[in-house]
Coordinates of C-alpha atoms and ligand atoms in Angstrom, one line a residue:
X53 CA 94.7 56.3 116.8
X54 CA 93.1 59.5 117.7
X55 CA 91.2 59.1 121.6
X56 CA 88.4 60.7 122.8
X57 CA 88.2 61.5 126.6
X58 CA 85.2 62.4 128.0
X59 CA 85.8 61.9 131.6
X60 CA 85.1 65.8 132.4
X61 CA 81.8 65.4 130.9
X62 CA 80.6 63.0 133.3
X63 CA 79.0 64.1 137.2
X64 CA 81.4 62.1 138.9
X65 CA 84.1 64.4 137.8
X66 CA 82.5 68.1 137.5
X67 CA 79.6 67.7 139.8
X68 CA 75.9 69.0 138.9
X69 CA 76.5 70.4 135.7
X70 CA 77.8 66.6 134.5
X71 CA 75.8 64.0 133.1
X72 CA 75.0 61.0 135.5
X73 CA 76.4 57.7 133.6
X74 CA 72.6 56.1 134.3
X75 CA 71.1 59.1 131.8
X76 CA 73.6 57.6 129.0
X77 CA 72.7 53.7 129.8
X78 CA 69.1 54.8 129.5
X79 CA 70.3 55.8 126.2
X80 CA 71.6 53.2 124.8
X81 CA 68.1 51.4 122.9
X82 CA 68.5 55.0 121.0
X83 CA 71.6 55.1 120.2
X84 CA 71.4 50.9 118.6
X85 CA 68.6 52.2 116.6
X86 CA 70.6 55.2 114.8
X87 CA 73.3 52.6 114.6
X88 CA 71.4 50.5 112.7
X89 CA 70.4 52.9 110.1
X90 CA 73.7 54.3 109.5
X91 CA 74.4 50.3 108.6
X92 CA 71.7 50.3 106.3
X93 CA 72.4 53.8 104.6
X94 CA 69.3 55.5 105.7
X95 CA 69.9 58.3 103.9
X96 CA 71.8 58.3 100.8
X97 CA 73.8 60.7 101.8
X98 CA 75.9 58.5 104.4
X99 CA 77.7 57.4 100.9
X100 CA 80.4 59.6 102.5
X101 CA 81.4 56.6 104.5
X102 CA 82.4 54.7 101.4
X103 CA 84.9 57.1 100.5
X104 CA 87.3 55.3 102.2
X105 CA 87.6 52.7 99.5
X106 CA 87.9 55.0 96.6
X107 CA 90.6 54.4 93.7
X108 CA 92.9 57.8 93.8
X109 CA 94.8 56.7 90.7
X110 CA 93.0 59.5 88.6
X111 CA 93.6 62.0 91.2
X112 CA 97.3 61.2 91.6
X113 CA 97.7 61.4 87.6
X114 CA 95.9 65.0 87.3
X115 CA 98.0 66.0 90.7
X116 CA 101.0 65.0 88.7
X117 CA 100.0 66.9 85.8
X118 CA 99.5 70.0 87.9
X119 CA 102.8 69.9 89.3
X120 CA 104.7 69.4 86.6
X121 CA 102.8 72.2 84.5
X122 CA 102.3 75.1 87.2
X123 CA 103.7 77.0 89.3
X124 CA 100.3 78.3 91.0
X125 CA 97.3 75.9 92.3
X126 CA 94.2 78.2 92.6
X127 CA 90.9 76.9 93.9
X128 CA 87.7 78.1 93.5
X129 CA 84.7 77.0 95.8
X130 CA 83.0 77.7 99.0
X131 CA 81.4 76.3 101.7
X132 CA 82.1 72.4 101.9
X133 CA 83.6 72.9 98.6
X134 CA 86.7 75.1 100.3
X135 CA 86.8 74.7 103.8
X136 CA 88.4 71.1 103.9
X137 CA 90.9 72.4 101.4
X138 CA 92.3 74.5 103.9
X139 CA 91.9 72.5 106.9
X140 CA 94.3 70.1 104.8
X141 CA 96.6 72.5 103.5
X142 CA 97.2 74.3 107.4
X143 CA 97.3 71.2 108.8
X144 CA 99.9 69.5 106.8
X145 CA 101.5 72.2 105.0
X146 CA 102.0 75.8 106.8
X147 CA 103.1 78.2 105.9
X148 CA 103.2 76.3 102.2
X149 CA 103.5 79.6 99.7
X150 CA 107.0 80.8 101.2
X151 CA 108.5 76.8 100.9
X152 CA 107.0 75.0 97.8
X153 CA 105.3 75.3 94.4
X154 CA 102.5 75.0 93.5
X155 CA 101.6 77.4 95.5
X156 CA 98.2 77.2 96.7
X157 CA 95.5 80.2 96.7
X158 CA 92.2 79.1 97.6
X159 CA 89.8 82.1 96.9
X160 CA 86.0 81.3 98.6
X161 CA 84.4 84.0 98.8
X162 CA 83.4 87.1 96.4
X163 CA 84.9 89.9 98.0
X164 CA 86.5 91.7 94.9
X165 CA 89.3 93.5 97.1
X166 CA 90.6 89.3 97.2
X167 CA 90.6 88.3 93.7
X168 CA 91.9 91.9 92.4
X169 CA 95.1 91.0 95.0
X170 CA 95.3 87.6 94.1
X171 CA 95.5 88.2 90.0
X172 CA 97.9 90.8 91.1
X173 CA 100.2 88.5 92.5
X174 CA 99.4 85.1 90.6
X175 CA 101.1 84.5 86.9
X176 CA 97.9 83.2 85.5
X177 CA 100.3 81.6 82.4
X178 CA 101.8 79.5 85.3
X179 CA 98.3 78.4 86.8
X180 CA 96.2 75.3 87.2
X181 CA 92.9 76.3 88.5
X182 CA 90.4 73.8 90.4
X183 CA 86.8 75.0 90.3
X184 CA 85.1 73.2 93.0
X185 CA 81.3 72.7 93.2
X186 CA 79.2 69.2 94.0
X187 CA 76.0 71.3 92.9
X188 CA 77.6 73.0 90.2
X189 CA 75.4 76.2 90.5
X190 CA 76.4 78.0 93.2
X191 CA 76.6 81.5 92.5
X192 CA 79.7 82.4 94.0
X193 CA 81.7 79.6 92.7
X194 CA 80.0 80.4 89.1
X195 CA 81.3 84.3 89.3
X196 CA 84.4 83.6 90.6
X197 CA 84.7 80.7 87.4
X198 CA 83.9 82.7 84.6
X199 CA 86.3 85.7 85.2
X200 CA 88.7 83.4 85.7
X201 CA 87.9 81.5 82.4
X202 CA 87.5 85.1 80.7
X203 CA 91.1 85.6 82.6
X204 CA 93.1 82.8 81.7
X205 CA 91.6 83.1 77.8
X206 CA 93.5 86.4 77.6
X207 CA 96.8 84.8 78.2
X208 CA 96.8 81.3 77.1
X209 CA 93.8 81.6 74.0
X210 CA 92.4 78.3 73.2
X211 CA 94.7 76.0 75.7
X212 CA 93.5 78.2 78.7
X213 CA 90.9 75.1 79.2
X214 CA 93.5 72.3 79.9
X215 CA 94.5 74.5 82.9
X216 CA 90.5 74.0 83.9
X217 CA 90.1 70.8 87.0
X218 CA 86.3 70.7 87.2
X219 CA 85.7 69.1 90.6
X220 CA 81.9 68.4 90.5
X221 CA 78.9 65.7 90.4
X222 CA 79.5 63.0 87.6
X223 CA 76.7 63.9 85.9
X224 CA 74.0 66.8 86.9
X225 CA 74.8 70.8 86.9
X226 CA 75.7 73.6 84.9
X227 CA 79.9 73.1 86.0
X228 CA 79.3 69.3 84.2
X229 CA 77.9 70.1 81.0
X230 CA 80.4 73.1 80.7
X231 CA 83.0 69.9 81.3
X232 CA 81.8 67.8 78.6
X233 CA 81.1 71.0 76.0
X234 CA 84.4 71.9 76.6
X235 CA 86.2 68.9 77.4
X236 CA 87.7 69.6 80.7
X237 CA 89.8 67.3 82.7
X238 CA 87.6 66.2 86.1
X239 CA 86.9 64.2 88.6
X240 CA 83.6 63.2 90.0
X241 CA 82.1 64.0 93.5
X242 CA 80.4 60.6 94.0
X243 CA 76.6 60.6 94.0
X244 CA 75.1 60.8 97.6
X245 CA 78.1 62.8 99.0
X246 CA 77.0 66.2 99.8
X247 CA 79.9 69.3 100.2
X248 CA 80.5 69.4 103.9
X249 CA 80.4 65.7 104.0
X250 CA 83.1 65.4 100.8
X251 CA 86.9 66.4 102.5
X252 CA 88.0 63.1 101.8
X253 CA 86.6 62.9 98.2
X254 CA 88.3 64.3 95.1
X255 CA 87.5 67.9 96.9
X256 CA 90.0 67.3 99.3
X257 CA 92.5 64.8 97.8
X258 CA 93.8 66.2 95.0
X259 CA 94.8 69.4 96.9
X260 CA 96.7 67.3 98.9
X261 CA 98.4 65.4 95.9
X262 CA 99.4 68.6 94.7
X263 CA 100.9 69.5 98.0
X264 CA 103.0 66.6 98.3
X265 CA 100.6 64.9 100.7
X266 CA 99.8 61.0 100.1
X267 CA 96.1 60.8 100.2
X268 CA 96.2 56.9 100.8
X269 CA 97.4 58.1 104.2
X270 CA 94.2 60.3 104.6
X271 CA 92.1 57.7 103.6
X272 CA 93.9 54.8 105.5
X273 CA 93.4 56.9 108.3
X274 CA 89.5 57.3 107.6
X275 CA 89.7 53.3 107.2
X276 CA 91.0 52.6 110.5
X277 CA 88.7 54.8 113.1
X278 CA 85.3 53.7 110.7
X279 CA 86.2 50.3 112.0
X280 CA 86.6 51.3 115.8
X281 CA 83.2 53.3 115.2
X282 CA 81.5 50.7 113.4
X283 CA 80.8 49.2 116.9
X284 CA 77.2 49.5 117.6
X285 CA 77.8 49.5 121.7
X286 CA 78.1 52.9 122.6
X287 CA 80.6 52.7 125.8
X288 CA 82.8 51.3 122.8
X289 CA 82.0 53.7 119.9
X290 CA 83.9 57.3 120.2
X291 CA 81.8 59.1 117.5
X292 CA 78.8 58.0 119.0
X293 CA 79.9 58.9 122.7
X294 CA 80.9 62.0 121.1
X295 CA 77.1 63.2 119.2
X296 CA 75.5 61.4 122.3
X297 CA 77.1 63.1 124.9
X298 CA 76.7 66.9 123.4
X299 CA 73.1 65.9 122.5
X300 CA 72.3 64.9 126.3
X301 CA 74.3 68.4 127.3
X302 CA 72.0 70.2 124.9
X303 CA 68.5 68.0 126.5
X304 CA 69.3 67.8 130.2
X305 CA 71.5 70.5 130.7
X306 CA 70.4 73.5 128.5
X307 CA 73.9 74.1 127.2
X308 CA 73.7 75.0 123.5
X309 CA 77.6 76.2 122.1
X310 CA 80.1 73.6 121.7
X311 CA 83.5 75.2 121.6
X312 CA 86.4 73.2 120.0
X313 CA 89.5 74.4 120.4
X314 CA 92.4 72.8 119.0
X315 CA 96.0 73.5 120.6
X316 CA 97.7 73.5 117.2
X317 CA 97.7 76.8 115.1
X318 CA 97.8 74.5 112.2
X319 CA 94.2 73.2 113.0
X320 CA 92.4 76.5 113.0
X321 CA 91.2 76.1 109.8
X322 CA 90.1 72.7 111.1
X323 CA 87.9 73.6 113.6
X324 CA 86.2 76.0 111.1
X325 CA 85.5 73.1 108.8
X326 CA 84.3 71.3 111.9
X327 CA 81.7 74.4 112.6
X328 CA 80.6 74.3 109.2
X329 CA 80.1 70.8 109.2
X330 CA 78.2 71.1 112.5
X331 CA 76.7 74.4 112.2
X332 CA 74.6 73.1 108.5
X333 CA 73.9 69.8 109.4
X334 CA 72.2 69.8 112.6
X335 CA 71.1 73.5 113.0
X336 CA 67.4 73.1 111.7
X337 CA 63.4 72.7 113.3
X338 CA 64.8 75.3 116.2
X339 CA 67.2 72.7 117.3
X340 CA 71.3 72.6 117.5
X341 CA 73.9 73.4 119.5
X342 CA 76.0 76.8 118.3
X343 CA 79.8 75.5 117.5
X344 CA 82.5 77.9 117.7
X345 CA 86.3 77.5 116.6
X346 CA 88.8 78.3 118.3
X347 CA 93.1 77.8 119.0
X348 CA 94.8 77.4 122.6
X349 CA 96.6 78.5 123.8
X350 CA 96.0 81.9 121.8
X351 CA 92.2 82.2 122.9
X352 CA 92.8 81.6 126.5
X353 CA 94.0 85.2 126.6
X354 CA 91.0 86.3 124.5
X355 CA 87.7 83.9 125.3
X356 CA 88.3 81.6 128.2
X357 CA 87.1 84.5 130.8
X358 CA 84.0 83.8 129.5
X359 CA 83.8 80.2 129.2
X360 CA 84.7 80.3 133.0
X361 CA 82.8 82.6 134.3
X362 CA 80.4 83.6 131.8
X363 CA 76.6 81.8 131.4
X364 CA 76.4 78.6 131.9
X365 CA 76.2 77.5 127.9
X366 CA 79.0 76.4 126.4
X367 CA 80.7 72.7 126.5
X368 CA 84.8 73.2 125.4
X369 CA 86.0 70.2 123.2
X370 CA 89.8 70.5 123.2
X371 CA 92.1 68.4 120.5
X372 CA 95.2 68.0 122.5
X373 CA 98.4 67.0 120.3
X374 CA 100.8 64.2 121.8
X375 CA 104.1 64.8 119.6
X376 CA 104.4 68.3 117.6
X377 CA 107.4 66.2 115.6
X378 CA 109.5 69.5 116.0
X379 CA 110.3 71.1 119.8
X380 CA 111.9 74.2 120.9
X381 CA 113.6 74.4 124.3
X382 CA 113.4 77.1 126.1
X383 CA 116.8 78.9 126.3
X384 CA 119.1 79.4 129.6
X385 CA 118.4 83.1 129.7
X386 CA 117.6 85.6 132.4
X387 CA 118.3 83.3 135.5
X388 CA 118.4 85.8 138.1
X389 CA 115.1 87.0 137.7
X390 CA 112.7 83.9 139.1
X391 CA 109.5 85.3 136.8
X392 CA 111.0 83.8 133.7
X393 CA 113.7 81.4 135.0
X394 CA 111.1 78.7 135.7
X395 CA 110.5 78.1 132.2
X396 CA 114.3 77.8 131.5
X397 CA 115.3 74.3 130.3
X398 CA 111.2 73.1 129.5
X399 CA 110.1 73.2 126.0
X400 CA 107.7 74.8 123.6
X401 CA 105.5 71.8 123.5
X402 CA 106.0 71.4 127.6
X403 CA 104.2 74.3 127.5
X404 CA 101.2 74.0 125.5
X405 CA 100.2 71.0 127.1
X406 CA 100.6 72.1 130.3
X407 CA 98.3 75.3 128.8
X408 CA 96.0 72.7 128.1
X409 CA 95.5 70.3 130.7
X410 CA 95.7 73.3 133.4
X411 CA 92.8 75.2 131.2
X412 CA 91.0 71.6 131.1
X413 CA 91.3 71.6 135.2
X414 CA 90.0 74.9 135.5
X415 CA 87.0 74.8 133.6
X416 CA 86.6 71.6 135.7
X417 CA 87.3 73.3 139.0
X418 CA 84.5 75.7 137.6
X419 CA 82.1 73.1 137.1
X420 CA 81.9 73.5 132.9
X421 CA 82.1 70.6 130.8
X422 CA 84.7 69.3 128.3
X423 CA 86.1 66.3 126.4
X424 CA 89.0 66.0 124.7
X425 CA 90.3 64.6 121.6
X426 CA 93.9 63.9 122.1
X427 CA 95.9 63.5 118.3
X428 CA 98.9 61.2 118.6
X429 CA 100.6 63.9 115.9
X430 CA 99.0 65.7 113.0
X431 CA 99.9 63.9 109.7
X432 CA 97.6 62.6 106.6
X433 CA 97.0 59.6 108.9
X434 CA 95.6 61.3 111.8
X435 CA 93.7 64.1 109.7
X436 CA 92.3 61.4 108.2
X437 CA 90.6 60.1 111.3
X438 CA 89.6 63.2 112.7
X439 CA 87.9 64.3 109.5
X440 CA 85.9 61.1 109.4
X441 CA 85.4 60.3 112.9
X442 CA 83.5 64.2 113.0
X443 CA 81.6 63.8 110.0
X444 CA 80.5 60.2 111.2
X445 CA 79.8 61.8 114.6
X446 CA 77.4 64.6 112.8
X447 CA 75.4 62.3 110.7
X448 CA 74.9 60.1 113.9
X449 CA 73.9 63.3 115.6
X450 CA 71.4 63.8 113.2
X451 CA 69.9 60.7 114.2
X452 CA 69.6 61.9 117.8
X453 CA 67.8 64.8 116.5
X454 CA 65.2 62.8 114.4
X455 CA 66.6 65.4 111.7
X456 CA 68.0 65.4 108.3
X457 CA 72.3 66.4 108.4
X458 CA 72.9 66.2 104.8
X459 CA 70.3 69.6 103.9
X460 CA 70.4 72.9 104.4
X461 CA 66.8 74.4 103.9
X462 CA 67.4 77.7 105.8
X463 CA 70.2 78.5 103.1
X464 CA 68.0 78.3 100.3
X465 CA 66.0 81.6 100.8
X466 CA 68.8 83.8 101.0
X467 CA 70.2 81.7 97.9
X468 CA 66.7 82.9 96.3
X469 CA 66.8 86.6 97.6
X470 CA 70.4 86.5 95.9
X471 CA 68.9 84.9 92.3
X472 CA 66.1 88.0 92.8
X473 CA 68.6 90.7 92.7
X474 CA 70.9 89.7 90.5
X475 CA 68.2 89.0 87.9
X476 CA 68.3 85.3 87.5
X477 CA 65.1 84.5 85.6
X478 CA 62.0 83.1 87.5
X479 CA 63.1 84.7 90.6
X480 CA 61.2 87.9 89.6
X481 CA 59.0 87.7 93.0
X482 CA 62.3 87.6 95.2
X483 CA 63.1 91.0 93.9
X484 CA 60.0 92.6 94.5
X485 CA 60.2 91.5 97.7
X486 CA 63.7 93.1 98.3
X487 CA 62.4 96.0 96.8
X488 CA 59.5 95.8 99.6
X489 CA 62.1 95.4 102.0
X490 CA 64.2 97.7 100.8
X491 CA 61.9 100.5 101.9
X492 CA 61.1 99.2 105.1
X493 CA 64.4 99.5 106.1
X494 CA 65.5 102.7 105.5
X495 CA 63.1 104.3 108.0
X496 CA 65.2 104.0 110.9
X497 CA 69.0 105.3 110.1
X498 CA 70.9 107.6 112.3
Ligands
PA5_1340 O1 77.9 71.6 102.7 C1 77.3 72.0 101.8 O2 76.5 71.2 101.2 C2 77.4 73.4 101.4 O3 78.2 74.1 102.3 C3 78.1 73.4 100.0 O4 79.3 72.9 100.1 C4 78.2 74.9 99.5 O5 76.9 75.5 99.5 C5 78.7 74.9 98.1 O6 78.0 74.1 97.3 P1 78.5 73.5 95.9 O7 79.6 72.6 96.2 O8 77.3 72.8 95.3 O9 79.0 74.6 95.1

């Protein structure tokens, strides 16, 4: 089970920049009430937590179909409709594309330079493609979906569209009714569960069935840390002790980034799943705390300067790995010279746990806050839990902050804007006022 230790959070340890362990008790009537309505599904939304009892057997069948008919696994989506994707395919299968077919190609963005590259390389004869999108609108996703449907026309004709997985809400948006016109295989996003909440949904699984990954582990994973944060005391509850304690570091102690940094090169993706998920959920009425991802030991030679010495704003959350399942030692080499020799006979995960817990002491020493989240190893089982236990820790957040997680209203606008240029009808106002803007801002150029 994955452990959260928030000792150097706490006054006792760090001194004045901690939090007292009477401002948490005081919290406590708070934190039952935001317990109570995550019991009684406040918002619809907190469907996510009932993912853990889906059936997979659909998602293992089209998995199976994928594998045995292609040699490429392309994904289109963005967002909360991506991000999870990779996190699961880093985590639990690097450096995937030089070992194993499928290969995987996850393309969430727009940038032409990527998709020219990756038709270049991809044999689009050989290729299942997984269009990913709970909304089924987004305009991203869309583009990138019809060229490839336009793509894969020109090589396979009419049975281009049984190479089409349509990942998407069982029965609103545009990616739906193209399903059922066209008779697509799919699988449903399940009503209330929004994209950055849905890792552990169709979005995420059937990557990983394709992969080779069992996503009953996943999920049995998600099963067992919903039970140990179903606990509505919060001394007891690490998701709660988790939103609570970066809430009361935003309130009492003005510090507004949250830097997680995972000692794995394999979680990097991770952590930017985990900013997303943060970053849109409680970011809103001028409230939030900034996240920011980051890897250890790589980072301590690029950011921790900073964290150290830097303002006083930032709160490091560390995910420290028990047993990397692999170890290197460190070779008998060089003896004579005492710079390198002391390293002689450790190993490679010696060392990036002593990185760790001496980087942990010295932002201590410093006075700056941290927990840690120590992973027994990474596998479906564990990924599982940390997946769930953050997104149950976010929603709870939310709670904290008396604000919605499952919305994004600042995205909209620029959503808008986007519909104004590129013509989308009833948008015609947007344009004008990017055409307004658009002279505004070339007065100052140099
Ligand atoms: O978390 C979210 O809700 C968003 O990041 C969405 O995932 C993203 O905007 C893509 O939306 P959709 O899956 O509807 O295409």
């Amino acid at each position: 089970m994955i452990e959260l230790n928030f000792s150097n959070m706490m006054e006792g340890v760090i001194g004045v920049s901690g939090l007292p362990e009477s401002i948490i008790e005081d919290f406590i009537d708070k934190v039952k009430g935001a317990h109570k309505k995550i019991e009684e599904r406040f918002w619809p939304e907190l469907a996510f937590i009932d993912l853990i009892s889906q059936d997979t057997p659909e998602i293992k069948k089209i998995a199976q179909e994928v594998k045995t008919e292609s040699e490429n696994f392309l994904i289109l989506g963005i967002g909360g409709s991506a991000l999870g994707s990779r996190a699961i395919l880093e985590a639990l299968s690097p450096f995937h594309n030089l070992q194993k077919i499928p290969k995987v190609f996850i393309y969430d963005n727009v940038d032409p330079r990527t998709l020219q590259q990756m038709l270049a390389i991809i044999d689009l004869k050989t290729t299942s493609v997984n269009v990913i999108s709970k909304s089924g609108n987004t305009a991203e996703t869309a583009a990138a979906f019809m060229i490839l449907w336009d793509e894969m026309k020109k090589v396979l004709g009419r049975d281009a569209s049984k190479r089409f997985i349509a990942t998407t809400d069982p029965e609103k948006g545009n990616l739906r009714r193209i399903v059922n016109e066209e008779g697509l295989k799919s699988l449903a996003i399940p009503q209330g569960v929004v994209g950055r909440y849905s890792v552990l949904s169709p979005v995420g699984l059937l990557l990983s069935e394709v992969i080779g990954i069992d996503s009953e582990e996943l999920l049995m994973g998600a099963k067992d840390i919903q039970k140990k944060c179903s606990d509505a005391e919060l001394w007891k509850n690490p998701a709660y002790l988790f939103g609570t304690l970066l809430y009361l570091m935003d309130r009492e102690k003005h510090r507004t980034i949250d830097v997680m940094m995972a000692y794995a090169d394999g979680l990097k993706p991770f952590t930017e799943w985990f900013c997303q998920l943060w970053a849109e959920s409680l970011g809103k009425q001028g409230m939030g705390l900034t996240p920011y991802p980051s890897v250890g030991s790589t980072d301590q030679h690029s950011q921790l300067q900073l964290w150290i010495e830097g303002p006083q704003d930032k709160i490091l959350i560390f995910i420290r790995i028990n047993d990397y399942s692999v170890d290197i030692q460190i070779p008998d080499v060089f003896q004579n010279m005492e710079g390198l020799s002391y390293l002689s006979g450790h190993t490679l995960s010696e060392l990036i746990k002593a990185e760790e817990e001496a980087t942990e002491l010295a932002l201590v020493k410093a006075g700056r806050p941290s927990m840690t989240i120590t992973v027994p190893q990474i596998d479906a089982y564990h990924m599982g839990q940390l997946f769930h236990f953050l997104e149950l820790a976010t929603a709870f957040t939310g709670l904290l902050y008396e604000m919605n997680p499952f919305n994004q209203p600042g995205v909209e606008e620029g959503k808008n804007l986007t519909y104004g240029i590129m013509g989308k009808k009833g948008f015609e106002t947007k344009r004008k006022e990017v055409e307004d803007h658009r002279e505004k801002r070339a007065r100052w150029r140099v």
